[in-house]
Short mmCIF file of N, CA and C in Angstrom, two decimals:
data_model
loop_
_atom_site.label_atom_id
_atom_site.label_comp_id
_atom_site.label_asym_id
_atom_site.label_seq_id
_atom_site.Cartn_x
_atom_site.Cartn_y
_atom_site.Cartn_z
N UNK A 5 10.01 -3.86 -3.71
CA UNK A 5 9.81 -4.31 -2.49
C UNK A 5 8.81 -2.70 -2.01
N UNK A 6 7.81 -3.15 -1.25
CA UNK A 6 7.19 -2.03 -0.89
C UNK A 6 7.77 -1.58 0.59
N UNK A 7 8.15 -1.12 1.03
CA UNK A 7 8.78 -0.54 2.31
C UNK A 7 8.04 0.48 3.53
N UNK A 8 6.72 0.68 2.97
CA UNK A 8 5.94 1.45 3.80
C UNK A 8 4.44 0.76 3.74
N UNK A 9 3.85 0.69 4.70
CA UNK A 9 2.18 0.16 4.77
C UNK A 9 1.62 1.38 4.40
N UNK A 10 1.79 2.53 4.22
CA UNK A 10 0.80 3.68 4.30
C UNK A 10 1.79 4.39 3.25
N UNK A 11 1.42 5.43 2.10
CA UNK A 11 2.16 6.42 1.74
C UNK A 11 2.63 7.38 2.84
N UNK A 12 3.82 7.58 3.12
CA UNK A 12 4.35 8.57 3.82
C UNK A 12 3.58 10.04 2.98
N UNK A 13 3.05 11.05 4.29
CA UNK A 13 2.45 12.35 4.16
C UNK A 13 3.33 13.04 4.66
N UNK A 14 4.07 14.18 4.07
CA UNK A 14 5.16 14.81 4.47
C UNK A 14 4.58 15.97 5.44
N UNK A 15 3.56 16.31 5.30
CA UNK A 15 2.34 17.15 6.45
C UNK A 15 2.54 16.44 7.77
N UNK A 16 2.72 15.41 7.74
CA UNK A 16 2.19 14.87 9.28
C UNK A 16 2.93 13.49 9.78
N UNK A 17 3.51 13.05 8.86
CA UNK A 17 4.76 11.68 9.11
C UNK A 17 6.25 12.14 8.94
N UNK A 18 7.07 11.61 9.77
CA UNK A 18 8.51 11.65 9.74
C UNK A 18 9.09 10.23 9.20
N UNK A 19 10.13 10.49 8.57
CA UNK A 19 10.79 9.13 8.04
C UNK A 19 11.82 9.15 8.16
N UNK A 20 12.65 8.09 8.70
CA UNK A 20 14.18 8.17 8.67
C UNK A 20 14.26 6.46 8.13
N UNK A 21 15.17 6.56 7.01
CA UNK A 21 15.64 5.49 6.17
C UNK A 21 16.70 4.81 5.83
N UNK A 22 17.30 3.67 6.34
CA UNK A 22 18.79 3.34 6.19
C UNK A 22 19.11 2.11 6.41
N UNK A 23 20.25 1.88 5.57
CA UNK A 23 20.50 0.66 5.35
C UNK A 23 22.08 0.43 6.72
N UNK A 24 21.56 -0.59 7.48
CA UNK A 24 22.89 -1.13 8.17
C UNK A 24 23.35 -2.65 8.14
N UNK A 25 24.44 -2.44 8.92
CA UNK A 25 25.22 -3.84 8.02
C UNK A 25 25.27 -4.78 9.38
N UNK A 26 24.18 -5.01 9.86
CA UNK A 26 23.95 -6.10 10.73
C UNK A 26 22.50 -6.36 10.35
N UNK A 27 22.53 -8.04 11.10
CA UNK A 27 21.49 -8.88 10.18
C UNK A 27 20.07 -8.10 11.02
N UNK A 28 19.04 -8.56 10.10
CA UNK A 28 17.39 -8.50 10.23
C UNK A 28 17.19 -8.91 11.94
N UNK A 29 17.77 -9.93 12.16
CA UNK A 29 17.37 -10.95 13.49
C UNK A 29 17.67 -10.34 14.70
N UNK A 30 18.71 -9.81 14.46
CA UNK A 30 19.52 -8.96 15.68
C UNK A 30 19.18 -7.88 15.73
N UNK A 31 18.55 -7.10 14.52
CA UNK A 31 17.48 -5.75 14.82
C UNK A 31 16.32 -5.89 15.85
N UNK A 32 15.83 -7.16 15.28
CA UNK A 32 14.50 -7.39 15.86
C UNK A 32 14.55 -7.64 17.62
N UNK A 33 15.87 -8.23 17.63
CA UNK A 33 15.95 -8.63 19.17
C UNK A 33 16.16 -7.54 20.08
N UNK A 34 17.10 -6.87 19.26
CA UNK A 34 17.61 -5.58 19.96
C UNK A 34 16.46 -4.98 20.19
N UNK A 35 15.37 -4.78 19.62
CA UNK A 35 13.80 -4.15 19.53
C UNK A 35 13.26 -4.35 20.60
N UNK A 36 13.10 -6.09 20.67
CA UNK A 36 11.99 -6.62 21.58
C UNK A 36 12.15 -7.52 22.74
N UNK A 37 13.47 -7.13 22.93
CA UNK A 37 14.04 -7.49 24.30
C UNK A 37 14.90 -6.15 25.19
N UNK A 38 13.52 -6.04 26.41
CA UNK A 38 13.69 -4.99 27.19
C UNK A 38 15.24 -4.73 27.68
N UNK A 39 16.28 -5.78 27.88
CA UNK A 39 17.77 -5.65 28.41
C UNK A 39 18.49 -4.97 26.87
N UNK A 40 18.32 -5.40 26.21
CA UNK A 40 18.72 -4.85 25.30
C UNK A 40 18.41 -3.03 24.58
N UNK A 41 17.25 -2.80 24.75
CA UNK A 41 16.28 -1.60 24.44
C UNK A 41 17.16 -0.30 25.51
N UNK A 42 17.30 -1.03 26.59
CA UNK A 42 18.04 -0.06 27.93
C UNK A 42 19.53 0.51 27.22
N UNK A 43 20.05 -0.45 26.61
CA UNK A 43 21.66 0.12 26.03
C UNK A 43 21.11 0.78 25.05
N UNK A 44 20.37 1.43 24.21
CA UNK A 44 20.39 2.27 22.95
C UNK A 44 19.48 2.61 22.07
N UNK A 45 18.18 3.12 23.07
CA UNK A 45 16.93 3.49 22.91
C UNK A 45 17.27 4.60 22.81
N UNK A 46 17.50 5.57 23.83
CA UNK A 46 17.71 6.84 23.86
C UNK A 46 19.14 7.74 23.32
N UNK A 47 19.78 8.50 23.05
CA UNK A 47 20.62 9.47 22.89
C UNK A 47 21.66 9.85 24.10
N UNK A 48 22.81 9.14 24.32
CA UNK A 48 23.96 9.06 25.48
C UNK A 48 24.09 10.89 25.51
N UNK A 49 24.05 11.04 26.89
CA UNK A 49 24.12 10.60 27.81
C UNK A 49 22.86 10.18 28.87
N UNK A 50 21.43 10.19 27.77
CA UNK A 50 20.35 9.91 28.79
C UNK A 50 20.39 8.66 28.46
N UNK A 51 19.66 8.24 29.31
CA UNK A 51 19.66 6.25 29.55
C UNK A 51 18.17 6.19 29.95
N UNK A 52 17.91 4.59 29.69
CA UNK A 52 16.53 4.10 29.88
C UNK A 52 16.63 3.42 31.65
N UNK A 53 15.93 3.82 32.02
CA UNK A 53 15.94 3.07 33.31
C UNK A 53 14.55 2.09 33.54
N UNK A 54 13.61 2.08 33.12
CA UNK A 54 12.87 1.00 32.98
C UNK A 54 12.32 0.63 31.55
N UNK A 55 12.14 -0.80 31.20
CA UNK A 55 11.35 -1.01 29.72
C UNK A 55 10.83 -2.10 29.92
N UNK A 56 9.43 -2.12 29.63
CA UNK A 56 8.28 -3.59 29.75
C UNK A 56 8.00 -3.48 28.49
N UNK A 57 8.27 -4.61 27.92
CA UNK A 57 7.54 -5.29 26.33
C UNK A 57 6.53 -6.49 26.93
N UNK A 58 5.60 -6.11 26.12
CA UNK A 58 4.50 -7.54 26.03
C UNK A 58 4.27 -7.44 24.98
N UNK A 59 4.83 -8.23 24.22
CA UNK A 59 5.17 -8.59 22.37
C UNK A 59 3.80 -9.00 22.04
N UNK A 60 2.61 -8.54 21.59
CA UNK A 60 1.12 -9.24 21.05
C UNK A 60 0.48 -7.81 21.20
N UNK A 61 -0.34 -7.60 20.00
CA UNK A 61 -1.16 -6.42 19.97
C UNK A 61 -2.01 -6.25 21.21
N UNK A 62 -2.13 -5.06 21.63
CA UNK A 62 -2.34 -4.57 22.66
C UNK A 62 -1.35 -4.48 23.97
N UNK A 63 -0.39 -5.56 23.60
CA UNK A 63 0.62 -5.46 24.83
C UNK A 63 1.47 -4.14 25.04
N UNK A 64 2.13 -3.96 26.18
CA UNK A 64 2.61 -2.61 26.62
C UNK A 64 4.08 -2.74 25.91
N UNK A 65 4.11 -1.23 25.39
CA UNK A 65 5.55 -1.37 25.29
C UNK A 65 5.82 0.26 25.69
N UNK A 66 6.51 0.17 27.23
CA UNK A 66 6.89 1.23 28.17
C UNK A 66 8.54 1.15 28.18
N UNK A 67 8.65 2.48 28.27
CA UNK A 67 10.28 3.49 28.63
C UNK A 67 9.66 4.05 29.58
N UNK A 68 11.35 3.94 30.44
CA UNK A 68 11.12 5.75 30.80
C UNK A 68 12.99 5.96 30.74
N UNK A 69 12.73 7.09 30.51
CA UNK A 69 14.17 7.78 30.24
C UNK A 69 14.50 8.71 30.98
N UNK A 70 15.34 8.80 31.66
CA UNK A 70 16.58 9.55 32.47
C UNK A 70 17.43 10.61 31.92
N UNK A 71 16.98 12.18 32.27
CA UNK A 71 17.57 12.86 31.63
C UNK A 71 19.14 12.97 31.89
N UNK A 72 20.00 13.72 31.61
CA UNK A 72 21.46 13.76 32.32
C UNK A 72 21.34 14.23 33.86
N UNK A 73 20.24 15.13 34.10
CA UNK A 73 20.01 16.03 34.72
C UNK A 73 19.46 15.16 36.38
N UNK A 74 19.02 13.89 35.60
CA UNK A 74 18.43 12.98 36.68
C UNK A 74 16.94 12.75 36.52
N UNK A 75 16.27 14.08 35.66
CA UNK A 75 14.63 13.91 35.50
C UNK A 75 14.18 13.07 34.79
N UNK A 76 13.35 12.27 35.41
CA UNK A 76 12.55 10.93 34.27
C UNK A 76 11.63 11.45 33.59
N UNK A 77 11.33 10.28 32.54
CA UNK A 77 10.23 11.03 31.71
C UNK A 77 9.62 9.45 30.84
N UNK A 78 8.31 9.03 31.73
CA UNK A 78 7.69 7.53 31.38
C UNK A 78 7.33 7.81 29.99
N UNK A 79 7.23 6.55 29.26
CA UNK A 79 6.55 6.87 28.00
C UNK A 79 5.84 5.16 27.61
N UNK A 80 4.51 5.33 27.69
CA UNK A 80 3.57 4.08 27.81
C UNK A 80 2.46 3.88 26.14
N UNK A 81 2.77 2.79 25.69
CA UNK A 81 2.20 2.87 24.89
C UNK A 81 1.85 1.23 24.36
N UNK A 82 0.89 1.21 23.35
CA UNK A 82 0.57 -0.42 23.25
C UNK A 82 1.22 -0.84 21.76
N UNK A 83 1.42 -2.07 21.30
CA UNK A 83 1.56 -2.50 20.30
C UNK A 83 0.17 -3.00 19.32
N UNK A 84 0.28 -2.40 17.99
CA UNK A 84 -0.80 -2.75 17.37
C UNK A 84 -0.61 -3.88 16.20
N UNK A 85 0.82 -4.02 15.78
CA UNK A 85 1.07 -5.33 14.92
C UNK A 85 2.43 -5.62 14.71
N UNK A 86 2.41 -6.90 14.79
CA UNK A 86 4.17 -7.61 14.90
C UNK A 86 4.31 -8.63 13.86
N UNK A 87 4.92 -8.58 13.01
CA UNK A 87 5.37 -9.70 12.26
C UNK A 87 6.80 -9.68 12.22
N UNK A 88 7.40 -10.76 13.32
CA UNK A 88 8.73 -10.73 13.60
C UNK A 88 9.71 -10.64 12.26
N UNK A 89 10.33 -10.12 12.59
CA UNK A 89 11.58 -9.52 11.66
C UNK A 89 11.20 -8.73 10.73
N UNK A 90 10.28 -8.62 10.64
CA UNK A 90 9.97 -7.37 9.63
C UNK A 90 9.18 -6.05 9.93
N UNK A 91 8.35 -6.27 11.01
CA UNK A 91 7.09 -5.14 11.43
C UNK A 91 6.97 -5.08 12.67
N UNK A 92 6.82 -3.85 13.43
CA UNK A 92 6.99 -3.42 14.53
C UNK A 92 6.15 -2.25 14.63
N UNK A 93 4.74 -1.92 15.01
CA UNK A 93 4.05 -1.21 14.78
C UNK A 93 3.26 -0.61 16.39
N UNK A 94 3.77 -0.12 17.16
CA UNK A 94 2.98 0.67 18.28
C UNK A 94 2.91 2.15 18.62
N UNK A 95 1.98 2.55 18.90
CA UNK A 95 1.39 3.99 19.48
C UNK A 95 1.16 4.61 20.97
N UNK A 96 1.43 5.57 20.97
CA UNK A 96 1.44 6.15 22.53
C UNK A 96 0.00 6.57 22.53
N UNK A 97 -0.91 6.56 21.29
CA UNK A 97 -2.69 7.03 21.28
C UNK A 97 -3.43 5.90 21.99
N UNK A 98 -2.66 4.55 22.49
CA UNK A 98 -3.80 4.12 23.04
C UNK A 98 -2.70 3.51 23.94
N UNK A 99 -3.15 3.15 25.12
CA UNK A 99 -2.80 2.52 26.35
C UNK A 99 -2.60 0.80 26.17
N UNK A 100 -1.79 0.00 27.02
CA UNK A 100 -2.20 -1.57 27.11
C UNK A 100 -3.55 -1.92 26.69
N UNK A 101 -3.76 -2.77 26.43
CA UNK A 101 -5.53 -3.05 25.91
C UNK A 101 -6.47 -2.50 25.09
N UNK A 102 -5.60 -1.49 24.32
CA UNK A 102 -6.25 -0.41 23.73
C UNK A 102 -7.08 0.63 24.52
N UNK A 103 -6.67 0.94 25.47
CA UNK A 103 -7.86 1.76 26.29
C UNK A 103 -6.87 3.15 25.79
N UNK A 104 -7.78 4.10 25.19
CA UNK A 104 -7.32 5.44 24.97
C UNK A 104 -6.45 6.23 25.78
N UNK A 105 -5.50 7.05 25.53
CA UNK A 105 -4.53 7.57 26.37
C UNK A 105 -5.02 9.29 26.34
N UNK A 106 -4.39 9.40 27.36
CA UNK A 106 -5.08 11.06 27.46
C UNK A 106 -4.62 11.75 26.31
N UNK A 107 -2.84 11.89 26.41
CA UNK A 107 -2.51 12.59 25.59
C UNK A 107 -1.76 12.05 24.41
N UNK A 108 -2.43 11.80 23.29
CA UNK A 108 -1.57 10.86 22.62
C UNK A 108 -0.32 11.65 21.99
N UNK A 109 0.46 10.97 21.25
CA UNK A 109 1.52 11.95 20.44
C UNK A 109 2.09 11.43 19.02
N UNK A 110 2.07 10.32 18.70
CA UNK A 110 2.47 9.71 17.57
C UNK A 110 2.65 8.50 17.47
N UNK A 111 2.57 7.50 16.19
CA UNK A 111 2.29 6.08 15.92
C UNK A 111 3.33 5.81 15.35
N UNK A 112 3.90 4.77 15.53
CA UNK A 112 5.33 4.36 14.95
C UNK A 112 5.23 3.05 14.39
N UNK A 113 6.19 3.17 13.36
CA UNK A 113 6.06 1.73 12.36
C UNK A 113 7.57 1.74 12.37
N UNK A 114 8.11 0.36 12.61
CA UNK A 114 9.48 -0.16 12.34
C UNK A 114 9.52 -0.91 11.34
N UNK A 115 10.12 -0.69 10.18
CA UNK A 115 9.80 -1.71 8.93
C UNK A 115 11.20 -2.33 8.81
N UNK A 116 11.44 -3.63 8.92
CA UNK A 116 12.93 -4.10 8.47
C UNK A 116 12.91 -5.13 7.39
N UNK A 117 14.09 -4.82 6.65
CA UNK A 117 14.26 -5.53 5.42
C UNK A 117 15.11 -6.65 5.15
N UNK A 118 15.64 -7.57 4.95
CA UNK A 118 16.93 -8.03 4.79
C UNK A 118 17.56 -7.35 3.11
N UNK A 119 18.68 -7.49 3.27
CA UNK A 119 19.67 -6.78 2.33
C UNK A 119 20.84 -7.72 1.85
N UNK A 120 21.58 -7.56 0.73
CA UNK A 120 22.89 -8.60 1.28
C UNK A 120 23.57 -8.22 1.85
N UNK A 121 23.66 -7.08 2.25
CA UNK A 121 24.90 -6.69 3.75
C UNK A 121 24.49 -6.47 4.46
N UNK A 122 22.88 -6.39 4.90
CA UNK A 122 22.55 -6.53 6.29
C UNK A 122 20.69 -6.13 6.40
N UNK A 123 20.66 -4.74 6.79
CA UNK A 123 19.08 -4.62 6.57
C UNK A 123 18.67 -3.26 6.36
N UNK A 124 17.75 -3.12 5.46
CA UNK A 124 17.05 -1.99 5.20
C UNK A 124 16.13 -1.52 6.87
N UNK A 125 16.66 -0.38 7.15
CA UNK A 125 15.46 -0.10 8.34
C UNK A 125 14.77 1.37 8.14
N UNK A 126 13.39 1.17 8.42
CA UNK A 126 12.80 2.31 8.35
C UNK A 126 11.82 2.40 9.57
N UNK A 127 12.08 3.92 9.61
CA UNK A 127 11.22 3.98 11.27
C UNK A 127 10.04 5.22 10.62
N UNK A 128 8.97 4.95 10.81
CA UNK A 128 8.11 5.97 10.27
C UNK A 128 7.53 6.22 11.49
N UNK A 129 7.33 7.80 11.71
CA UNK A 129 6.56 8.58 13.37
C UNK A 129 5.27 8.75 12.24
N UNK A 130 4.39 8.66 12.70
CA UNK A 130 2.72 9.17 12.16
C UNK A 130 1.99 10.24 13.03
N UNK A 131 1.92 11.30 12.80
CA UNK A 131 1.43 12.00 13.78
C UNK A 131 -0.34 12.60 13.50
N UNK A 132 -0.99 13.19 14.33
CA UNK A 132 -2.04 13.17 13.86
C UNK A 132 -2.44 14.99 13.23
N UNK A 133 -1.72 15.78 13.81
CA UNK A 133 -1.43 17.26 12.77
C UNK A 133 -0.10 17.48 12.61
N UNK A 134 -0.44 18.40 11.94
CA UNK A 134 0.81 19.13 11.40
C UNK A 134 1.83 19.96 12.49
N UNK A 135 1.06 20.15 13.82
CA UNK A 135 1.59 21.08 14.65
C UNK A 135 2.14 19.97 15.36
N UNK A 136 1.76 18.67 15.57
CA UNK A 136 2.55 17.67 16.26
C UNK A 136 3.65 17.05 15.88
N UNK A 137 3.68 17.12 14.23
CA UNK A 137 4.57 16.65 13.17
C UNK A 137 5.89 17.49 13.82
N UNK A 138 5.47 18.66 13.66
CA UNK A 138 6.35 19.93 13.64
C UNK A 138 6.99 19.69 14.97
N UNK A 139 6.34 19.39 16.06
CA UNK A 139 7.11 19.53 17.44
C UNK A 139 7.86 18.42 17.64
N UNK A 140 7.77 16.96 17.13
CA UNK A 140 8.67 15.64 17.12
C UNK A 140 9.77 16.48 15.83
N UNK A 141 9.69 16.74 15.02
CA UNK A 141 11.33 17.12 14.17
C UNK A 141 11.87 18.00 15.02
N UNK A 142 11.24 19.16 15.74
CA UNK A 142 12.20 20.54 16.09
C UNK A 142 12.43 19.52 17.28
N UNK A 143 12.12 18.68 17.85
CA UNK A 143 12.80 18.05 18.93
C UNK A 143 14.07 17.09 18.74
N UNK A 144 14.21 17.10 17.65
CA UNK A 144 15.25 16.18 17.15
C UNK A 144 14.84 15.10 16.36
N UNK A 145 14.22 14.81 15.87
CA UNK A 145 13.47 13.67 15.51
C UNK A 145 14.52 13.18 14.47
N UNK A 146 15.45 13.72 13.11
CA UNK A 146 16.23 12.77 12.89
C UNK A 146 17.35 12.92 13.52
N UNK A 147 18.19 13.39 14.05
CA UNK A 147 19.26 13.40 14.68
C UNK A 147 19.22 12.77 15.73
N UNK A 148 17.67 12.24 16.52
CA UNK A 148 17.82 11.46 17.48
C UNK A 148 17.51 10.54 17.17
N UNK A 149 16.60 10.05 16.26
CA UNK A 149 16.56 8.54 15.86
C UNK A 149 17.88 8.03 15.18
N UNK A 150 18.30 9.23 14.63
CA UNK A 150 19.59 8.70 13.78
C UNK A 150 21.15 8.20 14.53
N UNK A 151 20.90 9.03 15.68
CA UNK A 151 21.78 8.31 17.00
C UNK A 151 21.36 7.34 17.50
N UNK A 152 20.44 7.11 17.79
CA UNK A 152 19.55 5.99 18.50
C UNK A 152 19.97 5.02 17.52
N UNK A 153 19.64 4.94 16.37
CA UNK A 153 20.08 3.83 15.52
C UNK A 153 21.61 3.60 15.06
N UNK A 154 22.33 4.28 15.26
CA UNK A 154 23.71 4.44 15.54
C UNK A 154 24.07 3.38 16.62
N UNK A 155 23.38 3.53 17.75
CA UNK A 155 23.85 3.25 19.05
C UNK A 155 23.33 1.63 18.98
N UNK A 156 22.37 1.51 18.23
CA UNK A 156 21.93 0.24 17.85
C UNK A 156 22.75 -0.73 17.36
N UNK A 157 22.97 -0.27 16.15
CA UNK A 157 24.16 -0.68 15.67
C UNK A 157 25.29 -1.25 16.06
N UNK A 158 25.98 -0.34 16.96
CA UNK A 158 26.77 -0.71 18.21
C UNK A 158 26.71 -1.64 18.97
N UNK A 159 25.61 -1.29 19.84
CA UNK A 159 25.33 -2.61 20.57
C UNK A 159 25.26 -3.62 20.04
N UNK A 160 24.43 -4.14 18.81
CA UNK A 160 24.41 -5.45 18.07
C UNK A 160 25.77 -5.91 17.73
N UNK A 161 26.67 -5.10 17.40
CA UNK A 161 28.16 -5.70 16.85
C UNK A 161 28.76 -6.02 18.04
N UNK A 162 28.55 -5.19 19.62
CA UNK A 162 29.52 -5.16 20.46
C UNK A 162 29.08 -6.58 21.50
N UNK A 163 27.65 -7.38 21.06
CA UNK A 163 27.18 -8.51 21.87
C UNK A 163 26.92 -9.55 20.68
#
């Protein structure tokens, strides 16, 4: 089974791949329902105060993250590719309607595949240069994305 749309480039990309014990359909719903995203998308004690999803190519994926100190960080991008229960690709390089963004950071591919016990979950963060990849890694990509995956599984099991 092919788990990546492109071969990851370790100079430019960060990849988190794990198997989780929840069904693909529930992972998909947690990723595509704004009220669900608010419960797990950022490592606690951070929170999501706003989430907007227009699930179509060119549609908006927007979140506002709030730090424990109350500072807010809006993030807006657009979806590039959507295959229900299989693939979700979005970017902050483009804004909704495929308009160029002033400060692009990365493109993300979420790849899901059913397993006998749940879901093969692959998050692929694609960067335009090595410095941006390193910045994302130094920001805590592996710990942060791993933590929110744990929170996503916890949310699914509780609901």
